[in-house]
mmCIF file of C-alpha atoms in Angstrom:
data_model
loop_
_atom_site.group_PDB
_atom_site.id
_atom_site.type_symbol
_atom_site.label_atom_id
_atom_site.label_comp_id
_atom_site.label_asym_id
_atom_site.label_seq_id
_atom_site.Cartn_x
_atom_site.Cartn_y
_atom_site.Cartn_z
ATOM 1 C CA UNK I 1 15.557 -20.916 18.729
ATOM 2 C CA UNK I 2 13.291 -22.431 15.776
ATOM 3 C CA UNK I 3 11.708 -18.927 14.317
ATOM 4 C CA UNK I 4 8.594 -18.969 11.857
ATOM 5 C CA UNK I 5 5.459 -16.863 10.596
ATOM 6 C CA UNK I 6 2.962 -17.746 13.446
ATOM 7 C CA UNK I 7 -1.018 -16.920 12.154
ATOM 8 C CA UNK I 8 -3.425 -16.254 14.814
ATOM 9 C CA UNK I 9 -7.041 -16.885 14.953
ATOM 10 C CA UNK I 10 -9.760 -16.372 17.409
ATOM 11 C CA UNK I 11 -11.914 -19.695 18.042
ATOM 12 C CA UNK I 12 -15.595 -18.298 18.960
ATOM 13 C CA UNK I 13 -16.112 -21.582 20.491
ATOM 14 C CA UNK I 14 -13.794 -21.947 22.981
ATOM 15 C CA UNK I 15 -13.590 -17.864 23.503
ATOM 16 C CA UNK I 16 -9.502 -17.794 22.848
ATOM 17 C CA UNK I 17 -6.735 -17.239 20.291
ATOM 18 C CA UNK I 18 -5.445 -19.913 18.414
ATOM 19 C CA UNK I 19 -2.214 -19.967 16.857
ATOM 20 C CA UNK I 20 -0.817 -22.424 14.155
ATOM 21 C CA UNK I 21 1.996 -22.213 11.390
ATOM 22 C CA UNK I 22 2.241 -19.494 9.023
ATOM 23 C CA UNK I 23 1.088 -21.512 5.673
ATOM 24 C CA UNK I 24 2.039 -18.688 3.323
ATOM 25 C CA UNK I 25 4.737 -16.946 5.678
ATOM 26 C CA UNK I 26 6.122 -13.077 4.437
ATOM 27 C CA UNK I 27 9.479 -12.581 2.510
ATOM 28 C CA UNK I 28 11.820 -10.788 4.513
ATOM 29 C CA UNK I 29 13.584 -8.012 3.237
ATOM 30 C CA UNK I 30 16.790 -9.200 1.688
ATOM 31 C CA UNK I 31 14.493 -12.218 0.386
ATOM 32 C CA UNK I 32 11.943 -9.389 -1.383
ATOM 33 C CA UNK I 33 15.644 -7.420 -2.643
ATOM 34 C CA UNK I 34 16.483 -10.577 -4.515
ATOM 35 C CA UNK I 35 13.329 -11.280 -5.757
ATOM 36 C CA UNK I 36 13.430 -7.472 -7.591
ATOM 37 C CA UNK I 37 16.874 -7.402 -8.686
ATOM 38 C CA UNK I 38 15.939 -10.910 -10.731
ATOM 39 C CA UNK I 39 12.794 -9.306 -11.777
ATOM 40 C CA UNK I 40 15.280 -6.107 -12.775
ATOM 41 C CA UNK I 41 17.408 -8.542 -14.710
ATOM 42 C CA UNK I 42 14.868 -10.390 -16.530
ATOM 43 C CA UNK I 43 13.701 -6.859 -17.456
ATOM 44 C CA UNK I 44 16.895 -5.740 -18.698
ATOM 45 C CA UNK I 45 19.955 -8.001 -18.281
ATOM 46 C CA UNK I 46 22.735 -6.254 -16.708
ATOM 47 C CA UNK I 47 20.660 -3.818 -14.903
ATOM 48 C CA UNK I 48 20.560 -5.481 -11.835
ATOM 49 C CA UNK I 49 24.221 -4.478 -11.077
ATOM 50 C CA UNK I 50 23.535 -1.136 -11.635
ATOM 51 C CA UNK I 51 20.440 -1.142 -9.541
ATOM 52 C CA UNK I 52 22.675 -2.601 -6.553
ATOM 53 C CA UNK I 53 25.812 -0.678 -7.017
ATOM 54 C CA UNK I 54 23.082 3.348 -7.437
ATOM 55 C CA UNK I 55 23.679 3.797 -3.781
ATOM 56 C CA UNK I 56 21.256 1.088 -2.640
ATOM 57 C CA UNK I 57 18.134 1.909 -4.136
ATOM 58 C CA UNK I 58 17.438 -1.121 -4.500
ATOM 59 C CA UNK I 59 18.097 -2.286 -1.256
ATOM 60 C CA UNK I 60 15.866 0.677 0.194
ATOM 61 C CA UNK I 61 13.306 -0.017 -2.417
ATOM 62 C CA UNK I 62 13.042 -3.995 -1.670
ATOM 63 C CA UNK I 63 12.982 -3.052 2.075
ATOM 64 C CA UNK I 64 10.012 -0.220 1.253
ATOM 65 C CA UNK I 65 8.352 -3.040 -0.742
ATOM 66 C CA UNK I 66 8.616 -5.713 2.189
ATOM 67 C CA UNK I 67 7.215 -3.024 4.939
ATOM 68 C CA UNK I 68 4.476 -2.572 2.940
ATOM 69 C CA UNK I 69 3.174 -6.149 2.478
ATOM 70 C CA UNK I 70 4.318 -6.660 6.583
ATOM 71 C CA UNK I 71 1.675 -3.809 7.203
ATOM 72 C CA UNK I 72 -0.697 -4.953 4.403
ATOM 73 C CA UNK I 73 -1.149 -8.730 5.964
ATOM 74 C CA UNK I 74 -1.166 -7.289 10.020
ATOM 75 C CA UNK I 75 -3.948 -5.433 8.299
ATOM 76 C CA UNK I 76 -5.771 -8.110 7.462
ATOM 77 C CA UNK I 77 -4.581 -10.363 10.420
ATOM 78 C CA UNK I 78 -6.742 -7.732 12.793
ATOM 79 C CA UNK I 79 -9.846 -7.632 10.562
ATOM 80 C CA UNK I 80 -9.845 -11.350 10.803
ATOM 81 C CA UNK I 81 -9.616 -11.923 14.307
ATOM 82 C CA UNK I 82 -11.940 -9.104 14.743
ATOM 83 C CA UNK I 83 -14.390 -10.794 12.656
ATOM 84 C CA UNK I 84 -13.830 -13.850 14.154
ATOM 85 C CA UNK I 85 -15.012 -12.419 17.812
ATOM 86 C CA UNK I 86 -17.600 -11.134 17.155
ATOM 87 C CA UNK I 87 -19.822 -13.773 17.739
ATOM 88 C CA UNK I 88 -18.182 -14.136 20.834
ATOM 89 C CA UNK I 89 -18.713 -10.726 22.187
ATOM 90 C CA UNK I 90 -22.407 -10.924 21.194
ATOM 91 C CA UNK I 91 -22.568 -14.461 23.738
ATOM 92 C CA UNK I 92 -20.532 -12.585 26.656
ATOM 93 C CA UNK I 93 -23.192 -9.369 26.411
ATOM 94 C CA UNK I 94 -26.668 -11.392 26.105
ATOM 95 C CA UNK I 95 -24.692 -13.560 29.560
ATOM 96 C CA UNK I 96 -24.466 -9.906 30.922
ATOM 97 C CA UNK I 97 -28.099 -8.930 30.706
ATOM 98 C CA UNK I 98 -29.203 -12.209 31.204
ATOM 99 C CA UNK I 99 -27.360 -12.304 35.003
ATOM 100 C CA UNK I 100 -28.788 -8.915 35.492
ATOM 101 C CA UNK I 101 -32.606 -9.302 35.472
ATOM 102 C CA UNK I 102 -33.447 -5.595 36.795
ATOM 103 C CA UNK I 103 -31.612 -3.937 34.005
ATOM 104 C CA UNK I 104 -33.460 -6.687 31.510
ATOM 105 C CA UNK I 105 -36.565 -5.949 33.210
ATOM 106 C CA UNK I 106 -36.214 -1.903 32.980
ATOM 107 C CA UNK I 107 -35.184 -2.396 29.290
ATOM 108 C CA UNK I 108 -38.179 -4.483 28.297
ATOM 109 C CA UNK I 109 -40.492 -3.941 30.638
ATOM 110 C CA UNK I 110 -40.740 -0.072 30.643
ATOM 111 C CA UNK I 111 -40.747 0.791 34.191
ATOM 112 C CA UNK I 112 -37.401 1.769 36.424
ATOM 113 C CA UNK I 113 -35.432 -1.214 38.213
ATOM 114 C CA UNK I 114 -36.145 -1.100 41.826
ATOM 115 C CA UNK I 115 -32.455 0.682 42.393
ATOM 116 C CA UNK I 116 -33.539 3.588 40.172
ATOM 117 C CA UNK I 117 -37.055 4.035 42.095
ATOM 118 C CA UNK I 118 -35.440 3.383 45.478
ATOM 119 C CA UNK I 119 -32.880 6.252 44.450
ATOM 120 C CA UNK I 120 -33.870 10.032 47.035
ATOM 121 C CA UNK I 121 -35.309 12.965 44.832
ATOM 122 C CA UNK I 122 -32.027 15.007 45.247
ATOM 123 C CA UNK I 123 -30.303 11.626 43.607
ATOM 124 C CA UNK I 124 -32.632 11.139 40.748
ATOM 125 C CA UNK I 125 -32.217 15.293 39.835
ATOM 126 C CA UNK I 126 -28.189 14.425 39.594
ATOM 127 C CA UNK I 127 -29.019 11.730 37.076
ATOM 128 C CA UNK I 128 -30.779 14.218 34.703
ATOM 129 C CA UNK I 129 -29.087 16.279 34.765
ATOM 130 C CA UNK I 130 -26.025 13.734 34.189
ATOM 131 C CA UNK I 131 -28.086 12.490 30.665
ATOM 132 C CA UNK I 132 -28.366 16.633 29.712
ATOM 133 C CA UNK I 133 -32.163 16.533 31.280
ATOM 134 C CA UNK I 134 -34.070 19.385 33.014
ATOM 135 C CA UNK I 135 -35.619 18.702 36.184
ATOM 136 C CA UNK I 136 -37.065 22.350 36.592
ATOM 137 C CA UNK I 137 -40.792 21.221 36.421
ATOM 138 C CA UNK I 138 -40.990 17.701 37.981
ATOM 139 C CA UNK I 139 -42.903 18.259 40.930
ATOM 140 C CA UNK I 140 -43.181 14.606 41.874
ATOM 141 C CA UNK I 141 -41.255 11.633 42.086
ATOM 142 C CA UNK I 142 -43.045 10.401 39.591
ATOM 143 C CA UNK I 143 -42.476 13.052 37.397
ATOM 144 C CA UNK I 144 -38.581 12.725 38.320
ATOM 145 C CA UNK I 145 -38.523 9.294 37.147
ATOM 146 C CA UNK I 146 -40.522 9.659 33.773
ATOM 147 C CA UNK I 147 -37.843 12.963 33.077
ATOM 148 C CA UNK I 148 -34.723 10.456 34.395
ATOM 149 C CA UNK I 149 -36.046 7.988 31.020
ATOM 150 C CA UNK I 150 -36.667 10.878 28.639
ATOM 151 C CA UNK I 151 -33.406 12.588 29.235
ATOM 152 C CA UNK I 152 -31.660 9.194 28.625
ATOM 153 C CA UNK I 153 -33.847 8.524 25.322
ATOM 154 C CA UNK I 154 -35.297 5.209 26.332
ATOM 155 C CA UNK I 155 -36.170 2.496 28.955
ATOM 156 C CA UNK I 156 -33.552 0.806 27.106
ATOM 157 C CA UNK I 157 -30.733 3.640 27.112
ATOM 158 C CA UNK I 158 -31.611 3.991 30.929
ATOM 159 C CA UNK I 159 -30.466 0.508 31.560
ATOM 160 C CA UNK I 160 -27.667 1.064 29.696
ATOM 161 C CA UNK I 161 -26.998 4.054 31.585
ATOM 162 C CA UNK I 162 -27.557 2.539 34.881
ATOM 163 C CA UNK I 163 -25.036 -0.451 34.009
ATOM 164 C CA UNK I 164 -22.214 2.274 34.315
ATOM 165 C CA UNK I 165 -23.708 4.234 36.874
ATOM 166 C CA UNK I 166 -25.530 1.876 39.425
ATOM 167 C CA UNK I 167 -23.546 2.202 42.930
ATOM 168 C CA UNK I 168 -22.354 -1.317 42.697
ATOM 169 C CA UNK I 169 -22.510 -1.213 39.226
ATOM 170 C CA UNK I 170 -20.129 -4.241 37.456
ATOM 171 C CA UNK I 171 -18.673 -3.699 34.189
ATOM 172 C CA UNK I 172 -19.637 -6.212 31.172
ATOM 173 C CA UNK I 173 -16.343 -7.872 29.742
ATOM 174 C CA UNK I 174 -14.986 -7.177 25.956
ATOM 175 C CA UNK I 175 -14.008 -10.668 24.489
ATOM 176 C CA UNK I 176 -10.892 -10.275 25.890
ATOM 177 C CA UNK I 177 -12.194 -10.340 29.148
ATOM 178 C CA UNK I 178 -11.082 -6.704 29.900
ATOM 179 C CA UNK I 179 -13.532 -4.411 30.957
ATOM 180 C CA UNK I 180 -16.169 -2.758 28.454
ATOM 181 C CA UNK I 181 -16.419 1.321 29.821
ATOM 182 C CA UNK I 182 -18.799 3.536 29.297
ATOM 183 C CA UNK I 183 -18.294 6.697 27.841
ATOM 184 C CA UNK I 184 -19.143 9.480 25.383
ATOM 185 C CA UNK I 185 -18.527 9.576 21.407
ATOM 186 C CA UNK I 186 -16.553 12.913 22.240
ATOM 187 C CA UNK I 187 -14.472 11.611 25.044
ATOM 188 C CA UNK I 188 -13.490 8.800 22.461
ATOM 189 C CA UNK I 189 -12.519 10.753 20.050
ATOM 190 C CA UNK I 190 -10.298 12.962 22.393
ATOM 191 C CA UNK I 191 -8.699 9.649 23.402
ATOM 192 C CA UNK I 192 -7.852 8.570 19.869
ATOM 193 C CA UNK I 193 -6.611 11.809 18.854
ATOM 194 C CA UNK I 194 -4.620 11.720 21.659
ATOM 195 C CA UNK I 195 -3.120 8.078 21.694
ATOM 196 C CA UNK I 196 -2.892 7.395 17.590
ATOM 197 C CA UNK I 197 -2.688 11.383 15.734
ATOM 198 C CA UNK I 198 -1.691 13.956 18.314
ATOM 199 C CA UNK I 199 0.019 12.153 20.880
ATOM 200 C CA UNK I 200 3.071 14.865 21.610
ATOM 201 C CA UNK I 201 0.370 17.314 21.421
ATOM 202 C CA UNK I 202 -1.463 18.681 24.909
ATOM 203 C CA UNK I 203 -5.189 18.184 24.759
ATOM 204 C CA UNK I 204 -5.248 22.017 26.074
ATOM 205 C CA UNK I 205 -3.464 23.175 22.766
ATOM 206 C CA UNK I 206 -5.157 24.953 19.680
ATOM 207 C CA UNK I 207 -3.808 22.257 17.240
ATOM 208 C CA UNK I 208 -5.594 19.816 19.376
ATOM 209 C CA UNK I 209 -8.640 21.898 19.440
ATOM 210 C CA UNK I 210 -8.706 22.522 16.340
ATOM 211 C CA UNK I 211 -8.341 18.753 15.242
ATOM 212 C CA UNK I 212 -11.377 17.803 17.904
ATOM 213 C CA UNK I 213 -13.320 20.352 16.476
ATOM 214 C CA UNK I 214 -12.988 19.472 12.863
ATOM 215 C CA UNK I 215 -13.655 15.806 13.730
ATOM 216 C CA UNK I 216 -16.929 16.754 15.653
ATOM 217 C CA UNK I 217 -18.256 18.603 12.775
ATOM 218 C CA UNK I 218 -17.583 15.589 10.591
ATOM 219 C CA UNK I 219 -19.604 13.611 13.191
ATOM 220 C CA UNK I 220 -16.624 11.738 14.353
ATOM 221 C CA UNK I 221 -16.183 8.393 11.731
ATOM 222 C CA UNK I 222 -13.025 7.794 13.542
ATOM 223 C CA UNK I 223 -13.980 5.523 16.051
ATOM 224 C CA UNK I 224 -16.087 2.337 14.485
ATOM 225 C CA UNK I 225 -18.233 -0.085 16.361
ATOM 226 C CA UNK I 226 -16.358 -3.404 16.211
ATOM 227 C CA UNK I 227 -19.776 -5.265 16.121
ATOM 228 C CA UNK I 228 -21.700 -3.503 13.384
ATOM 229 C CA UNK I 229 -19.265 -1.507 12.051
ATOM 230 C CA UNK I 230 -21.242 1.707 12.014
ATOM 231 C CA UNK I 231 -19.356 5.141 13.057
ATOM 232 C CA UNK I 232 -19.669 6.382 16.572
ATOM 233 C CA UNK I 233 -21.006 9.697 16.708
ATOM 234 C CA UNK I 234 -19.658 12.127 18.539
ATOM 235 C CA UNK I 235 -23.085 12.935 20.211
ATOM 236 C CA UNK I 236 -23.421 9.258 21.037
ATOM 237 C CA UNK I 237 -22.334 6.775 23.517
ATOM 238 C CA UNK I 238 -19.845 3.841 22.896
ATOM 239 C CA UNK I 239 -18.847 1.020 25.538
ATOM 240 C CA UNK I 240 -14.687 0.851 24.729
ATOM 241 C CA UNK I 241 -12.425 -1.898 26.079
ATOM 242 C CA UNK I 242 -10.040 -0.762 29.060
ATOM 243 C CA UNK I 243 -6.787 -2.486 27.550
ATOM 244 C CA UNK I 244 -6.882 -0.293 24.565
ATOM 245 C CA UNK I 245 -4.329 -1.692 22.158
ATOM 246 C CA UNK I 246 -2.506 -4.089 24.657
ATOM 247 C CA UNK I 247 -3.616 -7.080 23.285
ATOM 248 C CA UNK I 248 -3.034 -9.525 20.320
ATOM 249 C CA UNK I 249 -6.692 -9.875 20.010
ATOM 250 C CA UNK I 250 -7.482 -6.143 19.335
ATOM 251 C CA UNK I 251 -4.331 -4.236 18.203
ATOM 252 C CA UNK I 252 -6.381 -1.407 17.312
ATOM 253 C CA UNK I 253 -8.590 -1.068 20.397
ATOM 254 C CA UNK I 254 -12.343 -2.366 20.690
ATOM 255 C CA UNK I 255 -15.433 -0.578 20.795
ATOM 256 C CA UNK I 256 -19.077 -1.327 21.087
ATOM 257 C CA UNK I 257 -21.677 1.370 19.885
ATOM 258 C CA UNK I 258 -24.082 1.661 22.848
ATOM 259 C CA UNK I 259 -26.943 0.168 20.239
ATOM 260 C CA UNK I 260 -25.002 -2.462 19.845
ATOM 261 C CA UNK I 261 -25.411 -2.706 24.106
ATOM 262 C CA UNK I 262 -28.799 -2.410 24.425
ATOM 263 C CA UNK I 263 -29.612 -4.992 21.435
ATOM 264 C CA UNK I 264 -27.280 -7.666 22.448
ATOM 265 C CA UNK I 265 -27.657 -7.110 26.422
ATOM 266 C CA UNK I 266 -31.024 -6.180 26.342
ATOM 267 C CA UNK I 267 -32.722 -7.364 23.977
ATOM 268 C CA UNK I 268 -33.798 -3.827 22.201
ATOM 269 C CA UNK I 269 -34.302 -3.332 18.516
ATOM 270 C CA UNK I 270 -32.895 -1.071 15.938
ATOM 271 C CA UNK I 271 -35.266 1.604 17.424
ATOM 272 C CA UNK I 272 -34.326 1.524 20.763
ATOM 273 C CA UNK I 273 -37.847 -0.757 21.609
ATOM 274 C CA UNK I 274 -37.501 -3.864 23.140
ATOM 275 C CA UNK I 275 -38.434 -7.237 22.886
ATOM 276 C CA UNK I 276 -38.179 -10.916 24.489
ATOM 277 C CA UNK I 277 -34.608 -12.084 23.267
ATOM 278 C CA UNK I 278 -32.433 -10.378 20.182
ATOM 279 C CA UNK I 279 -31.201 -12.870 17.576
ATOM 280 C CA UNK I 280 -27.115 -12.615 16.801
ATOM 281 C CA UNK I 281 -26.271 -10.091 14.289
ATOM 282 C CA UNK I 282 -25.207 -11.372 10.398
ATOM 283 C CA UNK I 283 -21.100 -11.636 10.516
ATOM 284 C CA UNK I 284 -19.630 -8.171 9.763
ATOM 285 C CA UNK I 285 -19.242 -6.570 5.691
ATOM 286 C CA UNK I 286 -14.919 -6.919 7.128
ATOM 287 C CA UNK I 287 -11.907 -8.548 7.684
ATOM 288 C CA UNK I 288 -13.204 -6.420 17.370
ATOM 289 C CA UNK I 289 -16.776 -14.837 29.736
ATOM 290 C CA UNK I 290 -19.280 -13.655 31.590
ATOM 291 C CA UNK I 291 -19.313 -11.527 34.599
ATOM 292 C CA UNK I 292 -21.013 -12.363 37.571
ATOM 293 C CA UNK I 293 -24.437 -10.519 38.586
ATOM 294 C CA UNK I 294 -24.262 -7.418 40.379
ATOM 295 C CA UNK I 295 -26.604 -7.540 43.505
ATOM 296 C CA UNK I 296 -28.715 -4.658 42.663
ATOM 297 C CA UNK I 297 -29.471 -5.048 39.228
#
């Protein structure tokens, strides 16, 4: 078979990869060894046999010198394509909120969606306490409901929150139409440092700890919202794609800050209010289809 460089791009348009020729396509290695040994030998004629005949160093340097630039342009091949979705992902979360009018209405509207208020007392206590609240003085259901928002920070956050919890909850899509999940800054990070820096290592074991523990009291910075680009704290909440790395369109996983969630589902502003509609974001400082309505929300 015919083999050459292949770039991909994402078209925001039509929601998919593109891929075309290569224009400027990567030296290979013995192509990068021949470029150095001429460069040696315009440097110092006669020096290139040496170089060649030193026990290959310059075969292992040319081949150094080509992994390099290989990892150097995949680099910059995922930044693009990351860029390049993110308009894309933006579109597929305002179609979530929009098919989901009780979470939109909970978000802007300040009140609970009628799922939330239909929920039993003994339910709405197992939510707080879920979102780190104290039910201990809520006499009322009332009372119950008003603690449910404040333990989850905002009407806003509480829709959030109820998109991942709701009984017949439905996930929102990444732009790889994988599912978008839920879950805490910490968790996260324990997944990263268990997939990308420690992955021989048990979770239960004090290197491990002692890695999780150091990145906590950094506030995390590993994990970075694909949309913004802002860390994810470890204290937070992030929305992360369920194929991970398996896919051409994010080969470093994809993650949406759950700011990002409310603002672009919801319609809430950078301090967690909310308003009528949220314009798109300004494209990123760097080089990460809709889902059907769920019946309750």
């Amino acid at each position: 078979t015919c083999r050459t460089a292949i770039r991909v791009d994402f078209d925001a348009t039509a929601e998919r990869l593109v891929f075309s020729r290569e224009g400027h396509p990567l030296p290979n290695a013995e192509e990068w060894e021949a470029r150095l040994v001429t460069q040696v030998h315009d440097a110092a004629p006669g020096a290139a046999g040496r170089h060649l005949a030193a026990g290959g160093a310059a075969r292992a340097r040319a081949h150094q010198d080509a992994l390099e630039l290989i990892d150097a342009a995949s680099s910059a091949a995922i930044e693009r394509i990351a860029r390049q979705a993110v308009p894309a992902q933006v579109s597929s979360l305002a179609r979530y909120g929009g098919a989901r009018q009780g979470l939109l209405e909970m978000a802007q509207g300040h009140a609970p969606c009628a799922g939330i208020a239909a929920l039993p007392v003994r339910e709405l206590r197992r939510h707080i306490q879920e979102l780190g609240g104290n039910d201990a003085d809520c006499t009322e259901k009332g009372d119950l409901l008003e603690r449910l928002c404040t333990s989850a920070g905002s009407w806003s956050a509480l829709a959030s929150y109820w998109a991942a919890a709701a009984p017949d909850a439905q996930a929102p899509l990444c732009v790889c139409g994988s599912a978008l999940k839920r879950t805490t800054g910490l968790d996260r990070l324990t997944l990263f440092l268990r997939e990308s820096l420690l992955p021989n290592e048990p979770t239960s074991s004090a290197r491990f700890q002692r890695a999780l523990r150091d990145y906590t009291m950094l506030g995390g910075g590993c994990i970075t919202c694909d949309v913004c680009e802002e860390p994810v704290t470890t204290s937070g909440v992030v929305w992360s794609c369920a194929a991970g790395s398996e896919t051409i369109l994010h080969a470093n996983s994809y993650d949406v800050c759950d700011e990002c969630f409310q603002r672009h589902a919801f319609g809430a502003d950078e301090a967690g209010d909310s308003s009528s509609s949220s314009e798109p974001p300004p494209p990123p400082r760097r080089s990460s289809s809709s889902s059907s309505p769920s019946s309750e929300a």
